[in-house]
PDB file of C-alpha atoms in Angstrom:
ATOM      1  CA  UNK A   1      35.176 -33.719  -9.248  1.00 58.00           C
ATOM      2  CA  UNK A   2      34.533 -34.175 -12.970  1.00 62.00           C
ATOM      3  CA  UNK A   3      35.441 -31.370 -15.376  1.00 63.00           C
ATOM      4  CA  UNK A   4      32.449 -29.498 -16.759  1.00 66.00           C
ATOM      5  CA  UNK A   5      31.670 -29.588 -20.442  1.00 65.00           C
ATOM      6  CA  UNK A   6      31.216 -26.228 -22.100  1.00 58.00           C
ATOM      7  CA  UNK A   7      27.483 -25.692 -22.824  1.00 63.00           C
ATOM      8  CA  UNK A   8      28.127 -25.058 -26.531  1.00 59.00           C
ATOM      9  CA  UNK A   9      29.985 -28.361 -26.870  1.00 65.00           C
ATOM     10  CA  UNK A  10      27.245 -30.222 -25.018  1.00 56.00           C
ATOM     11  CA  UNK A  11      24.585 -28.563 -27.163  1.00 57.00           C
ATOM     12  CA  UNK A  12      26.407 -29.526 -30.367  1.00 59.00           C
ATOM     13  CA  UNK A  13      26.805 -33.097 -29.115  1.00 48.00           C
ATOM     14  CA  UNK A  14      23.077 -33.451 -28.402  1.00 47.00           C
ATOM     15  CA  UNK A  15      22.203 -31.835 -31.724  1.00 53.00           C
ATOM     16  CA  UNK A  16      24.360 -34.391 -33.543  1.00 55.00           C
ATOM     17  CA  UNK A  17      22.735 -37.269 -31.626  1.00 52.00           C
ATOM     18  CA  UNK A  18      19.285 -35.939 -32.492  1.00 56.00           C
ATOM     19  CA  UNK A  19      20.236 -35.550 -36.161  1.00 47.00           C
ATOM     20  CA  UNK A  20      21.717 -39.068 -36.260  1.00 54.00           C
ATOM     21  CA  UNK A  21      18.492 -40.454 -34.852  1.00 53.00           C
ATOM     22  CA  UNK A  22      16.414 -38.559 -37.411  1.00 53.00           C
ATOM     23  CA  UNK A  23      18.609 -39.779 -40.297  1.00 49.00           C
ATOM     24  CA  UNK A  24      18.414 -43.399 -39.173  1.00 52.00           C
ATOM     25  CA  UNK A  25      14.611 -43.338 -39.052  1.00 50.00           C
ATOM     26  CA  UNK A  26      13.939 -41.173 -42.141  1.00 50.00           C
ATOM     27  CA  UNK A  27      12.407 -42.235 -45.430  1.00 74.00           C
ATOM     28  CA  UNK A  28      14.219 -41.268 -48.651  1.00 66.00           C
ATOM     29  CA  UNK A  29      11.873 -38.264 -48.915  1.00 69.00           C
ATOM     30  CA  UNK A  30      12.646 -37.398 -45.307  1.00 79.00           C
ATOM     31  CA  UNK A  31      16.399 -37.606 -45.906  1.00 85.00           C
ATOM     32  CA  UNK A  32      16.162 -34.970 -48.624  1.00 86.00           C
ATOM     33  CA  UNK A  33      14.123 -32.842 -46.214  1.00 89.00           C
ATOM     34  CA  UNK A  34      16.906 -33.185 -43.639  1.00 89.00           C
ATOM     35  CA  UNK A  35      19.412 -32.005 -46.236  1.00 93.00           C
ATOM     36  CA  UNK A  36      17.293 -28.916 -46.852  1.00 95.00           C
ATOM     37  CA  UNK A  37      17.042 -28.255 -43.107  1.00 94.00           C
ATOM     38  CA  UNK A  38      20.800 -28.561 -42.647  1.00 93.00           C
ATOM     39  CA  UNK A  39      21.410 -26.384 -45.709  1.00 96.00           C
ATOM     40  CA  UNK A  40      19.124 -23.649 -44.395  1.00 97.00           C
ATOM     41  CA  UNK A  41      20.763 -23.876 -40.963  1.00 95.00           C
ATOM     42  CA  UNK A  42      24.218 -23.555 -42.547  1.00 95.00           C
ATOM     43  CA  UNK A  43      23.098 -20.588 -44.646  1.00 97.00           C
ATOM     44  CA  UNK A  44      21.679 -18.913 -41.530  1.00 97.00           C
ATOM     45  CA  UNK A  45      25.043 -19.342 -39.810  1.00 95.00           C
ATOM     46  CA  UNK A  46      26.860 -17.969 -42.862  1.00 95.00           C
ATOM     47  CA  UNK A  47      24.546 -14.942 -42.899  1.00 95.00           C
ATOM     48  CA  UNK A  48      25.193 -14.424 -39.198  1.00 95.00           C
ATOM     49  CA  UNK A  49      28.943 -14.478 -39.869  1.00 93.00           C
ATOM     50  CA  UNK A  50      28.597 -11.890 -42.640  1.00 94.00           C
ATOM     51  CA  UNK A  51      26.484  -9.620 -40.434  1.00 92.00           C
ATOM     52  CA  UNK A  52      29.219  -9.814 -37.788  1.00 92.00           C
ATOM     53  CA  UNK A  53      31.762  -8.724 -40.404  1.00 90.00           C
ATOM     54  CA  UNK A  54      33.600 -12.045 -40.645  1.00 89.00           C
ATOM     55  CA  UNK A  55      35.305 -13.049 -43.849  1.00 86.00           C
ATOM     56  CA  UNK A  56      33.720 -16.079 -45.524  1.00 85.00           C
ATOM     57  CA  UNK A  57      36.992 -17.385 -46.886  1.00 81.00           C
ATOM     58  CA  UNK A  58      37.436 -20.769 -45.235  1.00 83.00           C
ATOM     59  CA  UNK A  59      34.103 -20.556 -43.389  1.00 90.00           C
ATOM     60  CA  UNK A  60      33.101 -24.126 -42.450  1.00 92.00           C
ATOM     61  CA  UNK A  61      29.376 -23.352 -42.674  1.00 93.00           C
ATOM     62  CA  UNK A  62      29.831 -22.046 -46.223  1.00 94.00           C
ATOM     63  CA  UNK A  63      31.727 -25.197 -47.163  1.00 94.00           C
ATOM     64  CA  UNK A  64      28.955 -27.319 -45.651  1.00 94.00           C
ATOM     65  CA  UNK A  65      26.280 -25.381 -47.561  1.00 96.00           C
ATOM     66  CA  UNK A  66      28.095 -25.871 -50.866  1.00 95.00           C
ATOM     67  CA  UNK A  67      28.587 -29.584 -50.102  1.00 95.00           C
ATOM     68  CA  UNK A  68      24.886 -30.046 -49.394  1.00 95.00           C
ATOM     69  CA  UNK A  69      23.917 -28.312 -52.627  1.00 96.00           C
ATOM     70  CA  UNK A  70      26.292 -30.603 -54.517  1.00 95.00           C
ATOM     71  CA  UNK A  71      24.674 -33.613 -52.779  1.00 93.00           C
ATOM     72  CA  UNK A  72      21.210 -32.365 -53.695  1.00 94.00           C
ATOM     73  CA  UNK A  73      22.304 -31.874 -57.298  1.00 93.00           C
ATOM     74  CA  UNK A  74      23.627 -35.416 -57.370  1.00 92.00           C
ATOM     75  CA  UNK A  75      20.375 -36.806 -55.987  1.00 89.00           C
ATOM     76  CA  UNK A  76      18.183 -35.493 -58.816  1.00 91.00           C
ATOM     77  CA  UNK A  77      16.453 -38.364 -60.607  1.00 89.00           C
ATOM     78  CA  UNK A  78      16.337 -37.166 -64.209  1.00 92.00           C
ATOM     79  CA  UNK A  79      14.448 -40.280 -65.328  1.00 92.00           C
ATOM     80  CA  UNK A  80      11.579 -39.934 -62.863  1.00 88.00           C
ATOM     81  CA  UNK A  81      11.745 -36.160 -62.396  1.00 85.00           C
ATOM     82  CA  UNK A  82      10.168 -35.136 -65.681  1.00 90.00           C
ATOM     83  CA  UNK A  83      10.400 -31.444 -66.556  1.00 90.00           C
ATOM     84  CA  UNK A  84      11.086 -30.545 -62.935  1.00 88.00           C
ATOM     85  CA  UNK A  85      14.467 -32.311 -62.778  1.00 92.00           C
ATOM     86  CA  UNK A  86      16.384 -30.050 -65.201  1.00 95.00           C
ATOM     87  CA  UNK A  87      14.755 -26.967 -63.665  1.00 94.00           C
ATOM     88  CA  UNK A  88      15.836 -28.045 -60.201  1.00 93.00           C
ATOM     89  CA  UNK A  89      19.341 -28.766 -61.499  1.00 95.00           C
ATOM     90  CA  UNK A  90      19.544 -25.211 -62.883  1.00 96.00           C
ATOM     91  CA  UNK A  91      18.329 -23.738 -59.578  1.00 95.00           C
ATOM     92  CA  UNK A  92      20.914 -25.725 -57.607  1.00 96.00           C
ATOM     93  CA  UNK A  93      23.668 -24.681 -60.024  1.00 96.00           C
ATOM     94  CA  UNK A  94      22.601 -21.038 -59.680  1.00 96.00           C
ATOM     95  CA  UNK A  95      22.604 -21.359 -55.886  1.00 96.00           C
ATOM     96  CA  UNK A  96      26.074 -22.919 -55.907  1.00 96.00           C
ATOM     97  CA  UNK A  97      27.313 -20.129 -58.175  1.00 96.00           C
ATOM     98  CA  UNK A  98      25.651 -17.537 -55.925  1.00 95.00           C
ATOM     99  CA  UNK A  99      27.372 -18.964 -52.852  1.00 94.00           C
ATOM    100  CA  UNK A 100      30.741 -18.920 -54.591  1.00 93.00           C
ATOM    101  CA  UNK A 101      30.226 -15.292 -55.642  1.00 93.00           C
ATOM    102  CA  UNK A 102      29.018 -14.315 -52.161  1.00 92.00           C
ATOM    103  CA  UNK A 103      32.043 -15.936 -50.558  1.00 90.00           C
ATOM    104  CA  UNK A 104      34.391 -13.798 -52.637  1.00 91.00           C
ATOM    105  CA  UNK A 105      32.812 -10.503 -51.566  1.00 90.00           C
ATOM    106  CA  UNK A 106      30.893 -11.318 -48.342  1.00 91.00           C
ATOM    107  CA  UNK A 107      27.721 -10.391 -50.214  1.00 93.00           C
ATOM    108  CA  UNK A 108      24.835 -10.564 -47.730  1.00 94.00           C
ATOM    109  CA  UNK A 109      22.240  -9.847 -50.419  1.00 95.00           C
ATOM    110  CA  UNK A 110      23.419 -12.751 -52.594  1.00 95.00           C
ATOM    111  CA  UNK A 111      23.423 -15.082 -49.567  1.00 96.00           C
ATOM    112  CA  UNK A 112      19.888 -14.028 -48.683  1.00 96.00           C
ATOM    113  CA  UNK A 113      18.757 -14.714 -52.263  1.00 96.00           C
ATOM    114  CA  UNK A 114      20.222 -18.223 -52.120  1.00 97.00           C
ATOM    115  CA  UNK A 115      18.683 -18.889 -48.707  1.00 97.00           C
ATOM    116  CA  UNK A 116      15.275 -17.681 -49.927  1.00 97.00           C
ATOM    117  CA  UNK A 117      15.450 -19.901 -53.025  1.00 96.00           C
ATOM    118  CA  UNK A 118      16.375 -22.947 -50.954  1.00 97.00           C
ATOM    119  CA  UNK A 119      13.622 -22.173 -48.437  1.00 96.00           C
ATOM    120  CA  UNK A 120      11.049 -22.034 -51.235  1.00 95.00           C
ATOM    121  CA  UNK A 121      12.184 -25.414 -52.545  1.00 94.00           C
ATOM    122  CA  UNK A 122      12.151 -26.870 -49.030  1.00 94.00           C
ATOM    123  CA  UNK A 123       8.582 -25.729 -48.373  1.00 93.00           C
ATOM    124  CA  UNK A 124       7.484 -27.202 -51.705  1.00 91.00           C
ATOM    125  CA  UNK A 125       9.292 -30.443 -50.830  1.00 88.00           C
ATOM    126  CA  UNK A 126       7.467 -30.595 -47.492  1.00 88.00           C
ATOM    127  CA  UNK A 127       4.135 -30.175 -49.285  1.00 90.00           C
ATOM    128  CA  UNK A 128       4.966 -33.280 -51.363  1.00 83.00           C
ATOM    129  CA  UNK A 129       5.353 -35.395 -48.217  1.00 74.00           C
ATOM    130  CA  UNK A 130       4.091 -38.893 -49.039  1.00 71.00           C
ATOM    131  CA  UNK A 131       0.987 -39.907 -47.077  1.00 61.00           C
TER     132      UNK A 131
END
């Protein structure tokens, strides 16, 4: 008899396979969209942790969220981005700062503000989907 895999481990495994498949077939625009999706997912998990009373110090989802914001900041094309590029850079920097502040005090309100800002950018990004 084979040992059973815990459902959470199996679910995570299939989620990673699905994400890998999406990354491999995505356009550059789609890859940025995937970053936004993963960032929002991580922020949702961080918010869930805060609501449960867990300390955010060392939280892997918080670290992932900060890493994704740094990656998004690094992907800004200042040459082709016009006036939007520096504005987006400021928003990302503010979000990164907000996450760092929230992590120090488990500030649910600050986390929600960051998540809302990222969601707004994500929805705008989706609307720019190339035809």
